[in-house]
Structure formats: C-alpha cells, structure tokens
Tab-separated table of C-alpha atoms in Angstrom:
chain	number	residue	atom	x	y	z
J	1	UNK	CA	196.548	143.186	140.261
J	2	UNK	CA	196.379	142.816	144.120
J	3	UNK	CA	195.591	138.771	144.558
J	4	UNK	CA	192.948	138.762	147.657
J	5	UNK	CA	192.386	135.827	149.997
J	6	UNK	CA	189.162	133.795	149.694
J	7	UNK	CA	187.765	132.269	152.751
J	8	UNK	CA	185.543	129.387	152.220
J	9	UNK	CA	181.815	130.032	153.492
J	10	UNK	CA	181.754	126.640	155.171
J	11	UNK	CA	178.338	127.578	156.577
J	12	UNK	CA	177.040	127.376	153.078
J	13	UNK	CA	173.775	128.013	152.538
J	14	UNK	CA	172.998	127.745	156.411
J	15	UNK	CA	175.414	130.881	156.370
J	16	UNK	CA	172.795	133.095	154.592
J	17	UNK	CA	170.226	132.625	157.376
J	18	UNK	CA	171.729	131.827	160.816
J	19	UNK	CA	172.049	134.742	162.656
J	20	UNK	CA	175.215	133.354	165.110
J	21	UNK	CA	175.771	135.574	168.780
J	22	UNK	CA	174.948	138.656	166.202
J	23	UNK	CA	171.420	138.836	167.513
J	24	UNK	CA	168.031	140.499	166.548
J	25	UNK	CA	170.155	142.704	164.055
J	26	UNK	CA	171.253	140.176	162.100
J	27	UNK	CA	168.113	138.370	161.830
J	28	UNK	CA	166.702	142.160	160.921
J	29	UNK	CA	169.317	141.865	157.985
J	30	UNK	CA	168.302	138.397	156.977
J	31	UNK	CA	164.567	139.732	156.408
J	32	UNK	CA	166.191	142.301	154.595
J	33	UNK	CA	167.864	140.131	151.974
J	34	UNK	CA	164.370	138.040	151.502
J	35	UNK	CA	162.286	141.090	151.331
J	36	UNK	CA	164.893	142.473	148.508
J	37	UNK	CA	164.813	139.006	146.451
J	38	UNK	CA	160.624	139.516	146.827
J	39	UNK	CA	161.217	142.909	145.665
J	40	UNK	CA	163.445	142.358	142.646
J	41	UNK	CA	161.268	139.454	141.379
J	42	UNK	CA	158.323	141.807	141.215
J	43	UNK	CA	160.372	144.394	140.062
J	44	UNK	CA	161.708	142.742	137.163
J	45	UNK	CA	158.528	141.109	136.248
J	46	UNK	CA	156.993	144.801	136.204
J	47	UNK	CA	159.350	146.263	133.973
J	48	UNK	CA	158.710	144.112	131.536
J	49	UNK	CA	154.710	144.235	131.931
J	50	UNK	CA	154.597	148.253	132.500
J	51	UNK	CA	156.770	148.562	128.975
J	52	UNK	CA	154.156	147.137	127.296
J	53	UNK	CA	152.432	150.178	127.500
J	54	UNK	CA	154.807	151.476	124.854
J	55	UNK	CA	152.864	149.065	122.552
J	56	UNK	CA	149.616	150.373	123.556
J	57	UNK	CA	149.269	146.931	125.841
J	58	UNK	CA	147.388	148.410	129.421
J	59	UNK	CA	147.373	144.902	131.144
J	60	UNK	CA	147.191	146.167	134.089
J	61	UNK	CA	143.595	148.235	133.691
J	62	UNK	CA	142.113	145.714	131.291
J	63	UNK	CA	141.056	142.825	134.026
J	64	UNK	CA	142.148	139.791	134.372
J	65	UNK	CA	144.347	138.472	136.786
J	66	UNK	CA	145.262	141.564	137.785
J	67	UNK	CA	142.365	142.347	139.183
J	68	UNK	CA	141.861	139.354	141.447
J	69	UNK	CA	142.167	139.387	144.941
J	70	UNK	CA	145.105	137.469	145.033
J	71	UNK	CA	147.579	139.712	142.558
J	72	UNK	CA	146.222	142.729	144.929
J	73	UNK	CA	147.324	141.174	148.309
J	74	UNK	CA	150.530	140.088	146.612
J	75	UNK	CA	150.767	143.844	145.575
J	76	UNK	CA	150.269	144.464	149.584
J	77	UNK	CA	152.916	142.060	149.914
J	78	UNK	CA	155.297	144.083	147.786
J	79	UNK	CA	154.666	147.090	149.592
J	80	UNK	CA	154.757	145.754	152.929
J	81	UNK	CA	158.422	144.494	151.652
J	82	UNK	CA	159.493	147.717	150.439
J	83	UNK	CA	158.474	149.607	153.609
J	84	UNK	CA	160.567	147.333	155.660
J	85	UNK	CA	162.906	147.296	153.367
J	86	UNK	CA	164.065	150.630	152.365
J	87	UNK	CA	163.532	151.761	156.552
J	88	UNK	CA	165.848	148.517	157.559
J	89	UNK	CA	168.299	149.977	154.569
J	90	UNK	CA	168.548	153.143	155.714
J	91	UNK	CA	169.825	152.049	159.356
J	92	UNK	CA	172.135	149.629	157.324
J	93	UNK	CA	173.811	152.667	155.688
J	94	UNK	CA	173.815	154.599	159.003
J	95	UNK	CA	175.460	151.577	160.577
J	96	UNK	CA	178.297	151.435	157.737
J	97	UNK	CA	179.031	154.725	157.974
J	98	UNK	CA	179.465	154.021	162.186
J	99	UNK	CA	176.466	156.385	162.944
J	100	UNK	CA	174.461	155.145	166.044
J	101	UNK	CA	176.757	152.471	166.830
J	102	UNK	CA	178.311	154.471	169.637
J	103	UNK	CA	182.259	155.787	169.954
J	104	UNK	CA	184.757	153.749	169.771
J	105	UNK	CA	185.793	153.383	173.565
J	106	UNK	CA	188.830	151.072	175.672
J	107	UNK	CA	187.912	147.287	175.490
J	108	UNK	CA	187.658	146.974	179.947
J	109	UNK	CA	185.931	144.430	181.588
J	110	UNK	CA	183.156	144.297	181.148
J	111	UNK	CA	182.943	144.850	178.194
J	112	UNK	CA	180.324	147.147	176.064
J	113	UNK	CA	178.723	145.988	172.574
J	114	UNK	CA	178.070	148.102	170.337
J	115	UNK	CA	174.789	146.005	169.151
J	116	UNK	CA	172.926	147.287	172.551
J	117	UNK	CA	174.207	150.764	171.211
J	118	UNK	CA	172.503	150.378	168.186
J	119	UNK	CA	169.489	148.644	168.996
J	120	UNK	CA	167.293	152.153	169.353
J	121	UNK	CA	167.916	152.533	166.200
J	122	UNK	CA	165.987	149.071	164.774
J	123	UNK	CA	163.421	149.952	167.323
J	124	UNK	CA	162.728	153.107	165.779
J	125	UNK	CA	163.007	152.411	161.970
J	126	UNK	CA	160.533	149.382	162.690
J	127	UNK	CA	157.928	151.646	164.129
J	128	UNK	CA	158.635	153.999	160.820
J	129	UNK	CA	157.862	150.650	158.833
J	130	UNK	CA	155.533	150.137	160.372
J	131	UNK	CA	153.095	153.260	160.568
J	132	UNK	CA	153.760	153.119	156.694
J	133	UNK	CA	152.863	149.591	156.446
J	134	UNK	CA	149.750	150.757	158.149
J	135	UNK	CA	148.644	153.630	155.710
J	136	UNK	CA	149.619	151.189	152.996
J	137	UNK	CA	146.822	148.470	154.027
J	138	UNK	CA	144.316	151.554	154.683
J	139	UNK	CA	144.850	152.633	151.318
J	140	UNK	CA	145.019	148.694	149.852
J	141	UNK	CA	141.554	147.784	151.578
J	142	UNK	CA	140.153	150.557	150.036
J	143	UNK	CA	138.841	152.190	153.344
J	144	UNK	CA	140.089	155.412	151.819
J	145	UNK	CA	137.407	155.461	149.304
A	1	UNK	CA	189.042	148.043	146.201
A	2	UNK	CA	187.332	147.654	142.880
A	3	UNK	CA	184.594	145.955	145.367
A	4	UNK	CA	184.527	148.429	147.944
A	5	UNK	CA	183.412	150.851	144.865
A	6	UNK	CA	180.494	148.396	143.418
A	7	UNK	CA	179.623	148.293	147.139
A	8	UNK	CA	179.805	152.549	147.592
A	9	UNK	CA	177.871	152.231	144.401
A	10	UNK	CA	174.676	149.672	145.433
A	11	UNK	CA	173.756	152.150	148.756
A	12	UNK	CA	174.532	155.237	146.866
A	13	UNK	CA	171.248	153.588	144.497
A	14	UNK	CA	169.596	152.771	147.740
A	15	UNK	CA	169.130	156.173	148.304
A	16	UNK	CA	168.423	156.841	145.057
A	17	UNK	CA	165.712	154.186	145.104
A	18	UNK	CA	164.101	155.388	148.508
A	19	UNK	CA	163.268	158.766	147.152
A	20	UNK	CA	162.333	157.915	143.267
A	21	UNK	CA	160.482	154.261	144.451
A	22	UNK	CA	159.120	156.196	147.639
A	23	UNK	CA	157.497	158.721	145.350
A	24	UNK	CA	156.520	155.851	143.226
A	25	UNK	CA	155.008	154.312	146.293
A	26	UNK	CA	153.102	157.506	147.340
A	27	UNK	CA	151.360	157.884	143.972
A	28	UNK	CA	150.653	154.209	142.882
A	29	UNK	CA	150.010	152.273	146.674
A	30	UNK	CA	149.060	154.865	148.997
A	31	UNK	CA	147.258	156.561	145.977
A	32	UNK	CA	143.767	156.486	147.861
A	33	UNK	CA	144.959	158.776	150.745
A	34	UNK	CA	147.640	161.411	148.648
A	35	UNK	CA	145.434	161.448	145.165
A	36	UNK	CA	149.076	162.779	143.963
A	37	UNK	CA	149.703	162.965	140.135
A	38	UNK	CA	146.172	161.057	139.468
A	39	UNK	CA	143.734	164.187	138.047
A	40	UNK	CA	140.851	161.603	136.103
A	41	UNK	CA	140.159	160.334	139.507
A	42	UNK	CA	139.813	156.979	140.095
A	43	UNK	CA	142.392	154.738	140.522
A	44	UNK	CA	146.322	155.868	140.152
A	45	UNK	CA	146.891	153.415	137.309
A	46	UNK	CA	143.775	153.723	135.254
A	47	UNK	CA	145.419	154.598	131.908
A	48	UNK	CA	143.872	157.929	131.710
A	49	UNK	CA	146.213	158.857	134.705
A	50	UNK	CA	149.069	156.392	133.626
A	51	UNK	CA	149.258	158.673	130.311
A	52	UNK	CA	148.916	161.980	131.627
A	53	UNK	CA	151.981	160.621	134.204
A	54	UNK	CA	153.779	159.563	131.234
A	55	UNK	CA	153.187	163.030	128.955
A	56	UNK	CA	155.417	164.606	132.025
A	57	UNK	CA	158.943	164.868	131.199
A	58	UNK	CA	159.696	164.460	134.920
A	59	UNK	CA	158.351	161.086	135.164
A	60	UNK	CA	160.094	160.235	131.811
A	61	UNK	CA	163.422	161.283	133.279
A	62	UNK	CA	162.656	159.706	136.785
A	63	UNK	CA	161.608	156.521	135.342
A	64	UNK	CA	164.571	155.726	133.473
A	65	UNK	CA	166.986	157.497	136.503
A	66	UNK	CA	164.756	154.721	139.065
A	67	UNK	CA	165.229	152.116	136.714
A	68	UNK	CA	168.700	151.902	136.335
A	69	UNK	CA	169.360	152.626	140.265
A	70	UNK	CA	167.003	149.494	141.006
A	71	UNK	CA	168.519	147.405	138.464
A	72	UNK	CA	172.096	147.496	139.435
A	73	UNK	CA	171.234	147.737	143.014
A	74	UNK	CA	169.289	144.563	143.041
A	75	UNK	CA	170.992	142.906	140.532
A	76	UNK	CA	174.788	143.482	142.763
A	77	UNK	CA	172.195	142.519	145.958
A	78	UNK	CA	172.024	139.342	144.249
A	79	UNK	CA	175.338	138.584	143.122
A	80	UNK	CA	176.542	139.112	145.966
A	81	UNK	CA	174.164	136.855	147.974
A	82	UNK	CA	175.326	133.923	145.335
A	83	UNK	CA	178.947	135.099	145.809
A	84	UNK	CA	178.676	134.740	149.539
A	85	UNK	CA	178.598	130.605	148.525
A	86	UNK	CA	182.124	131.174	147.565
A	87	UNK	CA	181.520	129.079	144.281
A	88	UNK	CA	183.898	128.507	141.568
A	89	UNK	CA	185.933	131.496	139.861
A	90	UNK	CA	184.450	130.788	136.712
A	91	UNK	CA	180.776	130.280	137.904
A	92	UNK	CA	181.587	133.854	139.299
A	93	UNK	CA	182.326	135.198	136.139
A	94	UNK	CA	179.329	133.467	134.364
A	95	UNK	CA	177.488	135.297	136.613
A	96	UNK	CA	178.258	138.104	136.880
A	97	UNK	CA	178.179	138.551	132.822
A	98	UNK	CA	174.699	136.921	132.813
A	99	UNK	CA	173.205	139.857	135.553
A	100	UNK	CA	175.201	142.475	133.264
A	101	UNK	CA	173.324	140.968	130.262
A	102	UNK	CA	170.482	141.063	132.010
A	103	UNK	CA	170.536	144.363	133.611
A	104	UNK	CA	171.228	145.766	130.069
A	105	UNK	CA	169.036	144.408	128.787
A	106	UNK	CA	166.295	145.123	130.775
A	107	UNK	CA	167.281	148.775	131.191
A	108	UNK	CA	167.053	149.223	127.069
A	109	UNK	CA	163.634	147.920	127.222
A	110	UNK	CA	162.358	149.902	129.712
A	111	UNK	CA	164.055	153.113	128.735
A	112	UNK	CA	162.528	153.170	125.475
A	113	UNK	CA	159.258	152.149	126.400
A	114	UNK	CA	159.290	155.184	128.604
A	115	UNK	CA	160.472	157.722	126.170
A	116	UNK	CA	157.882	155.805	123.797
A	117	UNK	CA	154.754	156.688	126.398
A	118	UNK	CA	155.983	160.039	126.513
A	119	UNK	CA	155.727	160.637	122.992
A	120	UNK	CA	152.517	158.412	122.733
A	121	UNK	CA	151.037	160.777	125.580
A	122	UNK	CA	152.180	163.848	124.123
A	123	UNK	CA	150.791	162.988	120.980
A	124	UNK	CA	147.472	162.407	122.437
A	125	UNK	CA	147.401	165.619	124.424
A	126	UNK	CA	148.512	167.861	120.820
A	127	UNK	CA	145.642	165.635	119.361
C-alpha cells in the first residue's frame, strides 16, 4: 500500500472559507460547498418524508406545516441552491477536465493567469443560474396560475 | 489513486444528478409553467399526480438511479469537507463508516418505498 503524505490544514476551519489570491472563483466554490450542505440537509430530510408515502402517509398534501409560508420560501431556498449549484458544478467539472482555462503557454513576464481565462465562464453559468432562478420564483409566487 | 476514483466517481453523479434532479426540478418547482407529468391538474404533488408519477416504471427506476447518485455524491461532498480538517486517522475512519451506514441505509429505505408506490399505484389503477 502506497503510504501518502498528509499536510496539516493549518488554516483550519478558516481554510474552508477564505478565498486567499484565488479570487471571485474561489469564493464561487465556497458558495458552492454551502449551497450543497443546504441541499443535502433537505435532501436527506425528504427522503425520509417522501417514503412515507409507501405507508400511505401524504404529509406533504395534507396541510400543516407544509403548507405555511415559511416551508414554501425555504422550498424557494432549495431551488435557488440547486440552480446555482448544479450551473457552478458544471464549470467545476469543465475546469477539472482543463476546458476554458486556456492552453498551457511559456511562463514570460508578465505573466498570464489562467483565472482571467476562465472567468467568462462564471460569468456565463451565473446568468444560466440565474434566468432559472428567475422562472423558479415565477413559478413559486404562483404568478403562473 | 483509490481517491482519485471516489473523486471520478462524485462528478460522474453530478451529472447524473443534473439531469435526473433537473427533471425532478422541472416537474415538482417549475411545475406551474411546464405542467409536465401532472394530468389531475393542480398542483405537481397533489397525490393524485404523485401516484400516477409513481404507477410509471420510469419514475420508479429514476428514483432509485437519483437516489443513490445524490446520496454518495453528497455524502463524499461531505466527507471530504470534514477531511479537509485533517483530523485524526481514526476519526477518519469513524466517519467514513458512519456516512456508509448512513448512505445505506437511507438508500434501502427509499428504494423500497419507491418500488412500494409503484405497486400501491398500480394497484389502484387495475382497481
């Protein structure tokens, strides 16, 4: 078994959220990470209240808290995370595979970042996220009807 | 290496996730503009709508296919946000059995409460 080096995150928690000289990317990724621990709280809350079904249990359609104002604009919240979420992942994967970073060229003076490369790319997925985000709220506040 | 592969493995479900949960998203949240899947009218989750959903064997099939994609990719999301702390080796360990628990767990209960609805909503319909 290969034995692999572990570097201490001296940051420690501070290393989850500060963004460093990595810029409005890194921030982007940050959101990401908070909008995918929102996500999976819902989501694993939902699994369990959506089986219930199996027993014949419709919470969901018989009132309650469900139905309260609050519940449906943390539902809005939920979709608002998953649009930015799942737009921001998809640049993420783009990024690790080295799409729309740029080729890899000579390091002269001065030099070139890659970051400036890919910033059309954040631009574009936020605009994505955010014309969904938009027919999301149209459909939440019901001006659909 | 092994990592590398968990890591292949958590976007590989992100993709997985943005089609099945976008779908998801299409039908249940944006329901009032794309009416998709929803034929009683109404709401998308009224259960007249929820059961004729669940009475497809597509939905079935993509339920349990979505669930297990979003359970190990944001189950691994969050082990590896904890794992990022560099904690103890052991604390690792506990952890990571705990999410695979967990994950299990929660993947046997929601598999057969879909294959459950599906037979509950085929019943109804032969009735």
């Amino acid at each position: 078994m290969v034995e692999t080096d572990r570097h201490d995150n001296r940051l420690g928690f501070w290393g989850w959220f500060g963004g460093g000289r990595w810029d409005l990317e890194r921030y982007a990724y940050t959101l990401h990470r908070v909008t995918g621990l929102g996500i999976l709280f819902y989501f694993l809350l939902h699994t369990v209240v959506t089986s219930l079904r199996a027993l014949g249990l419709y919470l969901w359609v018989e009132g309650g808290f469900f139905h309260r104002p609050i519940f449906k604009f943390g539902e809005f919240l939920v979709f608002a995370a998953f649009a930015y979420h799942a737009l921001n992942g998809i640049r993420l994967v783009l990024v690790e595979l080295g799409i729309a970073v740029g080729k890899p060229i000579e390091p002269v003076y001065p030099y070139k970042t890659s970051i400036n490369v890919q910033r059309p790319l954040l631009i574009g997925m936020m605009v994505l996220a955010f014309i969904l985000l938009a027919a999301g709220g149209y459909s939440f506040l019901g001006l659909s009807r | 290496m092994r990592d590398t592969k968990y890591w292949t493995w958590h976007m590989a479900a992100g993709v997985v996730i943005l089609l099945l949960l976008g779908l998801h998203m299409l039908i249940m949240h944006v329901g009032g503009i794309t009416h998709l899947f929803a034929p009683f009218g109404g709401e998308a989750v009224s259960k007249g709508n929820s059961l004729f959903r669940d009475g497809k064997l597509f939905f079935t099939i993509t339920y349990i296919i979505l669930l297990g994609a979003a359970l190990y990719h944001g189950l691994y999301g969050l082990r590896t946000i904890l794992y990022e702390l560099t904690l103890h080796p052991a604390t690792e360990r506990v952890i990571t059995f705990v999410f695979v628990v967990a994950g299990l767990a929660l993947f046997a209960l929601g598999t057969w409460a879909a294959v459950a609805a599906h037979f509950i909503a085929m019943a109804r319909v032969g009735g």
